[in-house]
C-alpha cells in the first residue's frame, strides 16, 4: 500500500524535516533537535501537523452513538468536546478518541490514524441505518498549536476569542483568511489548540501561524517531540498503553468511563472489573541513573514484575521516564529495576503525569493519571 | 577535526592512533543522524574487545545506536567528560566527544579502514 502524503509535505521538506512512516502516512518526525522542540512546547509554543488523525463527521446517529462510547455523551453541550473510548463487549479498547458536539444531530470524532478504518467499520456496523458517517480525513488538515503562549498567539493571528474558549470547547473561526474549526484540546499536557481546515487553506494557515509565531518563539515540531511530550504528560498511546486486550480500568482511564450514567458496549465487563479490581495497573517509572527505559523492557519490583509500555528521555526532567503495567500492589516510591539493554537499572514508581502545564514537574503526591488533557 | 591519520569504519566510527593506543568515537555524520545524545552505556576500562564487537550504546531521545570497535584490544579509558555532558558527542564528535581509548593488539587492522576522503565518498553514496 502506498504511503499517504500530508498536504503540507512541501512545507515540511523546505523546513528540513526528517520524515517518518506512521500509520500509513509520511509525517515529520523532527525538524532539528527533539530536545529543542519539547522545550519550545513547554516554554512557548510548537506547531504540529497532525493531519493523519482520523476526522469523522456523524449525522443523525441518535442514541446509538452513546451506546458505542464509554463517557457520558449526554453531558455534552453544543460546542463542547470530551475524551471517550470505544470498547468491545469484553471491555477491550477499540480506540480512544475525542467526540465534539455540534448539535444533537451532528458530532465530530477525532480518532487515531492507525484505527481509522477499524473505527469506520465498527460505526457502520453499529449505528442505525439513518446515521451517516462522513470521513473528512483526506479533505482536511489538522494542526496542533501547543504551549503556554498558544492563546495569545492565536489571538494575534486572527482569533481573539481563543483566549476565552474553555478547555475542551470548540468553535469556528478564521485564520489567515481561511475558515477553521478550533478546539482547545491537545496531547502534550500544555494549553493548546487543534485547528482543522480544508486542504486548500492549510498552507496559508500554517505559514500565517509561523509568521505571527516568530516573535513568540514558535517552532515546528514533529512526531518524536509529540511522543516525548505525551509520555511526560502521562497520556496513553493506542498500541502501547491501550489496546483491544487492555481494559480501561487497568489503563487508569476510569474517569472517562461511566457505566452508571450510560449504557454502552463493554459496560458489564468494565463494571465487573471496577468491582473486582484490575489485575494490573498503569504507573510511571522514573529512572535514577542515566539509563533510558524503552517499550518492552522488564520492570522488577518487590510486588512483582511488569513491562515498560513507552519510554523516553525527558528533556523537561533531565532523566529517563516510562510508563509500565505493574501489579496493583505497587505504590509510588517503590524501588524498581528496569532491564535496559538487558542490564538492571534503578528506578522508582511514580504517579502519572510526570509533568504538568508550563513544564512544571508534577508533585509526587499529584492527582491521578490523565490530568487535564483528557477531561470531558 | 579530520587530520590525515583519522580512519573511519563503514559503521561510522573514527579511529586515531596515539602510539599503541587507538582513540575511538563516532563520526559527525553519525551524531547528526542520531540526534541529541542523552545517555550512553559503554564498555568499561579493562574490557577486551575484538574488532567488530559492540562497544556499547549511545542513547538519543528516541533511539539507541550501537557503537562498534574498529580494532582488537583492551579498553584502557572511557571519556570521563561524557558523564556530565553526553552532548559532547554532538558538539565535537570527532574531538572532545571521543568515547574510548583502546590498547591495540593488531595495529594492522587499521589498514582495512577508510581514509577521511574515502569515508566522505561512502557517506555521500548513502
mmCIF file of N, CA, C and O in Angstrom, chain A residues 212-257:
data_model
loop_
_atom_site.group_PDB
_atom_site.id
_atom_site.type_symbol
_atom_site.label_atom_id
_atom_site.label_comp_id
_atom_site.label_asym_id
_atom_site.label_seq_id
_atom_site.Cartn_x
_atom_site.Cartn_y
_atom_site.Cartn_z
ATOM 1 N N UNK A 212 3.298 34.902 12.587
ATOM 2 C CA UNK A 212 2.896 35.521 13.853
ATOM 3 C C UNK A 212 3.684 34.915 15.007
ATOM 4 O O UNK A 212 4.079 35.598 15.958
ATOM 5 N N UNK A 213 3.947 33.627 14.891
ATOM 6 C CA UNK A 213 4.586 32.888 15.984
ATOM 7 C C UNK A 213 6.054 33.205 16.191
ATOM 8 O O UNK A 213 6.610 32.939 17.260
ATOM 9 N N UNK A 214 6.706 33.785 15.167
ATOM 10 C CA UNK A 214 8.150 34.066 15.281
ATOM 11 C C UNK A 214 8.484 34.840 16.540
ATOM 12 O O UNK A 214 9.396 34.470 17.279
ATOM 13 N N UNK A 215 7.725 35.902 16.791
ATOM 14 C CA UNK A 215 8.033 36.739 17.961
ATOM 15 C C UNK A 215 7.669 36.046 19.273
ATOM 16 O O UNK A 215 8.080 36.469 20.344
ATOM 17 N N UNK A 216 6.915 34.947 19.175
ATOM 18 C CA UNK A 216 6.551 34.212 20.388
ATOM 19 C C UNK A 216 7.507 33.057 20.652
ATOM 20 O O UNK A 216 7.411 32.391 21.683
ATOM 21 N N UNK A 217 8.398 32.781 19.684
ATOM 22 C CA UNK A 217 9.289 31.639 19.843
ATOM 23 C C UNK A 217 8.694 30.337 19.352
ATOM 24 O O UNK A 217 9.145 29.250 19.721
ATOM 25 N N UNK A 218 7.666 30.430 18.472
ATOM 26 C CA UNK A 218 7.038 29.232 17.929
ATOM 27 C C UNK A 218 7.969 28.514 16.963
ATOM 28 O O UNK A 218 8.619 29.152 16.146
ATOM 29 N N UNK A 219 8.080 27.200 17.098
ATOM 30 C CA UNK A 219 8.820 26.420 16.093
ATOM 31 C C UNK A 219 7.984 25.208 15.670
ATOM 32 O O UNK A 219 7.127 24.769 16.429
ATOM 33 N N UNK A 220 8.220 24.708 14.443
ATOM 34 C CA UNK A 220 7.515 23.495 14.023
ATOM 35 C C UNK A 220 8.046 22.300 14.814
ATOM 36 O O UNK A 220 9.245 22.238 15.126
ATOM 37 N N UNK A 221 7.176 21.360 15.152
ATOM 38 C CA UNK A 221 7.562 20.184 15.929
ATOM 39 C C UNK A 221 6.998 18.925 15.267
ATOM 40 O O UNK A 221 5.936 18.967 14.653
ATOM 41 N N UNK A 222 7.720 17.831 15.430
ATOM 42 C CA UNK A 222 7.325 16.595 14.772
ATOM 43 C C UNK A 222 6.821 15.521 15.728
ATOM 44 O O UNK A 222 6.623 15.754 16.911
ATOM 45 N N UNK A 223 6.660 14.323 15.148
ATOM 46 C CA UNK A 223 6.092 13.207 15.902
ATOM 47 C C UNK A 223 6.952 12.757 17.073
ATOM 48 O O UNK A 223 6.435 12.270 18.073
ATOM 49 N N UNK A 224 8.263 12.880 16.929
ATOM 50 C CA UNK A 224 9.147 12.445 18.022
ATOM 51 C C UNK A 224 8.884 13.294 19.256
ATOM 52 O O UNK A 224 8.707 12.774 20.365
ATOM 53 N N UNK A 225 8.859 14.610 19.079
ATOM 54 C CA UNK A 225 8.593 15.514 20.200
ATOM 55 C C UNK A 225 7.191 15.262 20.750
ATOM 56 O O UNK A 225 6.972 15.283 21.958
ATOM 57 N N UNK A 226 6.246 15.009 19.852
ATOM 58 C CA UNK A 226 4.860 14.742 20.276
ATOM 59 C C UNK A 226 4.807 13.525 21.210
ATOM 60 O O UNK A 226 4.121 13.550 22.242
ATOM 61 N N UNK A 227 5.585 12.503 20.878
ATOM 62 C CA UNK A 227 5.578 11.304 21.713
ATOM 63 C C UNK A 227 6.251 11.572 23.064
ATOM 64 O O UNK A 227 5.803 11.097 24.104
ATOM 65 N N UNK A 228 7.354 12.339 23.047
ATOM 66 C CA UNK A 228 8.032 12.669 24.302
ATOM 67 C C UNK A 228 7.091 13.467 25.216
ATOM 68 O O UNK A 228 6.962 13.190 26.405
ATOM 69 N N UNK A 229 6.423 14.448 24.633
ATOM 70 C CA UNK A 229 5.538 15.323 25.410
ATOM 71 C C UNK A 229 4.386 14.532 26.026
ATOM 72 O O UNK A 229 4.029 14.743 27.190
ATOM 73 N N UNK A 230 3.801 13.625 25.256
ATOM 74 C CA UNK A 230 2.643 12.909 25.804
ATOM 75 C C UNK A 230 3.076 11.910 26.880
ATOM 76 O O UNK A 230 2.329 11.650 27.815
ATOM 77 N N UNK A 231 4.299 11.370 26.761
ATOM 78 C CA UNK A 231 4.791 10.475 27.819
ATOM 79 C C UNK A 231 5.025 11.292 29.085
ATOM 80 O O UNK A 231 4.653 10.892 30.187
ATOM 81 N N UNK A 232 5.655 12.471 28.944
ATOM 82 C CA UNK A 232 5.842 13.354 30.098
ATOM 83 C C UNK A 232 4.495 13.676 30.748
ATOM 84 O O UNK A 232 4.386 13.784 31.964
ATOM 85 N N UNK A 233 3.462 13.841 29.914
ATOM 86 C CA UNK A 233 2.134 14.194 30.423
ATOM 87 C C UNK A 233 1.348 12.962 30.878
ATOM 88 O O UNK A 233 0.196 13.089 31.293
ATOM 89 N N UNK A 234 1.949 11.798 30.779
ATOM 90 C CA UNK A 234 1.278 10.580 31.235
ATOM 91 C C UNK A 234 0.089 10.175 30.393
ATOM 92 O O UNK A 234 -0.816 9.499 30.867
ATOM 93 N N UNK A 235 0.056 10.559 29.124
ATOM 94 C CA UNK A 235 -1.092 10.262 28.262
ATOM 95 C C UNK A 235 -0.869 8.966 27.487
ATOM 96 O O UNK A 235 0.219 8.713 26.995
ATOM 97 N N UNK A 236 -1.920 8.151 27.381
ATOM 98 C CA UNK A 236 -1.752 6.855 26.729
ATOM 99 C C UNK A 236 -1.680 6.971 25.211
ATOM 100 O O UNK A 236 -2.275 7.859 24.613
ATOM 101 N N UNK A 237 -0.960 6.044 24.597
ATOM 102 C CA UNK A 237 -0.916 5.939 23.147
ATOM 103 C C UNK A 237 -1.488 4.585 22.760
ATOM 104 O O UNK A 237 -1.047 3.550 23.282
ATOM 105 N N UNK A 238 -2.472 4.573 21.886
ATOM 106 C CA UNK A 238 -3.073 3.315 21.440
ATOM 107 C C UNK A 238 -1.999 2.435 20.816
ATOM 108 O O UNK A 238 -1.206 2.885 20.005
ATOM 109 N N UNK A 239 -1.991 1.195 21.234
ATOM 110 C CA UNK A 239 -0.965 0.274 20.743
ATOM 111 C C UNK A 239 0.159 0.119 21.752
ATOM 112 O O UNK A 239 0.994 -0.774 21.637
ATOM 113 N N UNK A 240 0.195 1.012 22.735
ATOM 114 C CA UNK A 240 1.179 0.913 23.806
ATOM 115 C C UNK A 240 0.461 0.743 25.141
ATOM 116 O O UNK A 240 0.511 -0.311 25.733
ATOM 117 N N UNK A 241 -0.194 1.801 25.652
ATOM 118 C CA UNK A 241 -0.872 1.726 26.948
ATOM 119 C C UNK A 241 -2.307 1.216 26.839
ATOM 120 O O UNK A 241 -2.883 0.780 27.833
ATOM 121 N N UNK A 242 -2.899 1.329 25.674
ATOM 122 C CA UNK A 242 -4.262 0.820 25.490
ATOM 123 C C UNK A 242 -4.336 0.002 24.202
ATOM 124 O O UNK A 242 -3.559 0.215 23.267
ATOM 125 N N UNK A 243 -5.276 -0.911 24.189
ATOM 126 C CA UNK A 243 -5.433 -1.768 23.028
ATOM 127 C C UNK A 243 -6.595 -2.699 23.269
ATOM 128 O O UNK A 243 -7.266 -2.631 24.302
ATOM 129 N N UNK A 244 -6.841 -3.576 22.316
ATOM 130 C CA UNK A 244 -8.012 -4.441 22.418
ATOM 131 C C UNK A 244 -7.902 -5.423 23.573
ATOM 132 O O UNK A 244 -8.903 -5.952 24.031
ATOM 133 N N UNK A 245 -6.682 -5.680 24.042
ATOM 134 C CA UNK A 245 -6.519 -6.602 25.173
ATOM 135 C C UNK A 245 -6.324 -5.878 26.492
ATOM 136 O O UNK A 245 -5.887 -6.482 27.475
ATOM 137 N N UNK A 246 -6.641 -4.598 26.516
ATOM 138 C CA UNK A 246 -6.458 -3.811 27.735
ATOM 139 C C UNK A 246 -7.772 -3.160 28.108
ATOM 140 O O UNK A 246 -8.428 -2.534 27.284
ATOM 141 N N UNK A 247 -8.156 -3.327 29.366
ATOM 142 C CA UNK A 247 -9.382 -2.758 29.901
ATOM 143 C C UNK A 247 -9.101 -1.327 30.377
ATOM 144 O O UNK A 247 -8.042 -1.080 30.951
ATOM 145 N N UNK A 248 -10.037 -0.402 30.153
ATOM 146 C CA UNK A 248 -9.786 0.995 30.541
ATOM 147 C C UNK A 248 -9.465 1.178 32.028
ATOM 148 O O UNK A 248 -8.760 2.110 32.380
ATOM 149 N N UNK A 249 -9.960 0.305 32.877
ATOM 150 C CA UNK A 249 -9.705 0.458 34.314
ATOM 151 C C UNK A 249 -8.232 0.186 34.610
ATOM 152 O O UNK A 249 -7.602 0.901 35.387
ATOM 153 N N UNK A 250 -7.660 -0.831 33.961
ATOM 154 C CA UNK A 250 -6.229 -1.110 34.118
ATOM 155 C C UNK A 250 -5.411 0.085 33.662
ATOM 156 O O UNK A 250 -4.374 0.409 34.244
ATOM 157 N N UNK A 251 -5.888 0.743 32.592
ATOM 158 C CA UNK A 251 -5.144 1.849 31.992
ATOM 159 C C UNK A 251 -5.306 3.143 32.774
ATOM 160 O O UNK A 251 -4.771 4.167 32.361
ATOM 161 N N UNK A 252 -6.054 3.113 33.846
ATOM 162 C CA UNK A 252 -6.218 4.307 34.652
ATOM 163 C C UNK A 252 -7.188 5.314 34.057
ATOM 164 O O UNK A 252 -7.151 6.497 34.396
ATOM 165 N N UNK A 253 -8.089 4.846 33.190
ATOM 166 C CA UNK A 253 -8.995 5.756 32.490
ATOM 167 C C UNK A 253 -10.419 5.713 33.051
ATOM 168 O O UNK A 253 -11.369 6.084 32.369
ATOM 169 N N UNK A 254 -10.570 5.285 34.292
ATOM 170 C CA UNK A 254 -11.898 5.157 34.908
ATOM 171 C C UNK A 254 -12.694 6.453 34.850
ATOM 172 O O UNK A 254 -13.914 6.466 34.745
ATOM 173 N N UNK A 255 -11.980 7.567 34.888
ATOM 174 C CA UNK A 255 -12.652 8.869 34.879
ATOM 175 C C UNK A 255 -13.475 9.124 33.614
ATOM 176 O O UNK A 255 -14.403 9.929 33.621
ATOM 177 N N UNK A 256 -13.125 8.409 32.525
ATOM 178 C CA UNK A 256 -13.813 8.672 31.255
ATOM 179 C C UNK A 256 -14.689 7.502 30.849
ATOM 180 O O UNK A 256 -15.086 7.368 29.695
ATOM 181 N N UNK A 257 -14.998 6.664 31.833
ATOM 182 C CA UNK A 257 -15.828 5.500 31.606
ATOM 183 C C UNK A 257 -16.930 5.554 32.653
ATOM 184 O O UNK A 257 -16.629 5.554 33.846
#
